[in-house]
Amino acid sequence: MPHHGNEAEHSEDERGAREGDEQRKPVIRDNRKVDPETGAARHPQGEAHAEGGAASTEGDALSQAEEILNGVEVPAEESVAPGAAAEAQAAELRNDLLRLQAEYVNYRKRVERDRAVAGEMAVIGVLNSLLPVLDDVDAARQHGDLEGGPFAAIATKLENALKTYGLERIAETGVEFDPTIHEALIQQPGEDIEVDTVSQVLRSGYRSGERVLRAAQVIVAVPA
C-alpha cells in the first residue's frame, strides 16, 4: 500500500491507533478484600493512597476484625449438648444420693427403735415369767419361812437383781385407789375416809417403768 506523506507522520498515526485500541480494552480490577486462594486479608495499595490515612486506618481495623472473627472457633451444637446433659445427669445422681441417704437415716432410726422395743419386750417377758416366783417368796415371807437362813438371802438377791431391770413392786397401803395400778376385790366402808383408799394388799402388783405388768389386788376403803 503506498504511503502518502512522510514516514514520521505515518508512524505516529499507527502508534496512536494502537494506544486507542488498548484504551478501549476492558480493565478488570479485583477489589475483593480477602484473597480467595490464601484466605488472607488484602490491603490494596491504590485505595490506601487514594483515600488517605483515614481509609488506611479503617481498612486495618476491618482486616483485624476479620482476622479475629476468622480465628474464633464457634463450638458446634453437638459439643455443647453433652456438657449440659452431663450437668443434668450429675444433678440427678446427686438428688438420688441425697434421697438414698435420707432413706438410710430413716431406716437406721427405725431399726434402732425396733431393737429397743424388742429388747424391752424381752425383758418384760422374763419379768412376767418370774412373777409367780415372787408371789411364792412373798407368801413364804408372810408365813415367817424367810426369817434368816440361805433361802432368805437367795430371795433378797433375786429381788435386787430384778430391780436392776426396772421392776417395781406395787404394794403400798393408805394410798388413793388408782384403777390403772389397783384391782379392787373388796370394798369396805371406812371411817374418816373422803376418797377411795387402799386399806390392804392381797397380792402385790408389779410394773416396769411406765408399763404395768400386773395390777395389785387390794381391798378398798370407801367413804361411809
Coordinates of C-alpha atoms in Angstrom, one line a residue, residues 172-200 218-224:
E172 CA -48.5 -49.7 149.3
T173 CA -51.4 -49.2 151.6
G174 CA -53.1 -46.0 152.7
V175 CA -52.8 -44.5 149.2
E176 CA -55.6 -43.3 147.0
F177 CA -57.1 -46.1 144.9
D178 CA -55.9 -45.9 141.3
P179 CA -57.7 -48.2 138.8
T180 CA -54.6 -48.1 136.5
I181 CA -52.5 -50.0 139.0
H182 CA -55.0 -51.4 141.5
E183 CA -57.6 -54.1 141.1
A184 CA -60.3 -53.8 143.8
L185 CA -61.5 -57.1 145.0
I186 CA -63.4 -55.9 148.1
Q187 CA -64.9 -52.6 149.1
Q188 CA -65.4 -51.7 152.8
P189 CA -66.8 -48.6 154.3
G190 CA -64.2 -46.7 156.3
E191 CA -64.2 -44.1 159.0
D192 CA -62.9 -40.6 158.2
I193 CA -62.4 -41.6 154.6
E194 CA -63.1 -38.9 152.0
V195 CA -61.8 -40.8 148.9
D196 CA -61.4 -44.5 148.0
T197 CA -58.3 -45.7 149.7
V198 CA -56.3 -48.9 149.6
S199 CA -56.6 -50.5 153.0
Q200 CA -55.0 -53.9 152.3
V218 CA -56.4 -54.8 147.0
I219 CA -59.2 -54.1 149.5
V220 CA -60.6 -50.6 149.1
A221 CA -62.0 -48.5 151.9
V222 CA -64.8 -46.2 150.7
P223 CA -66.4 -43.2 152.4
A224 CA -69.3 -44.3 154.7

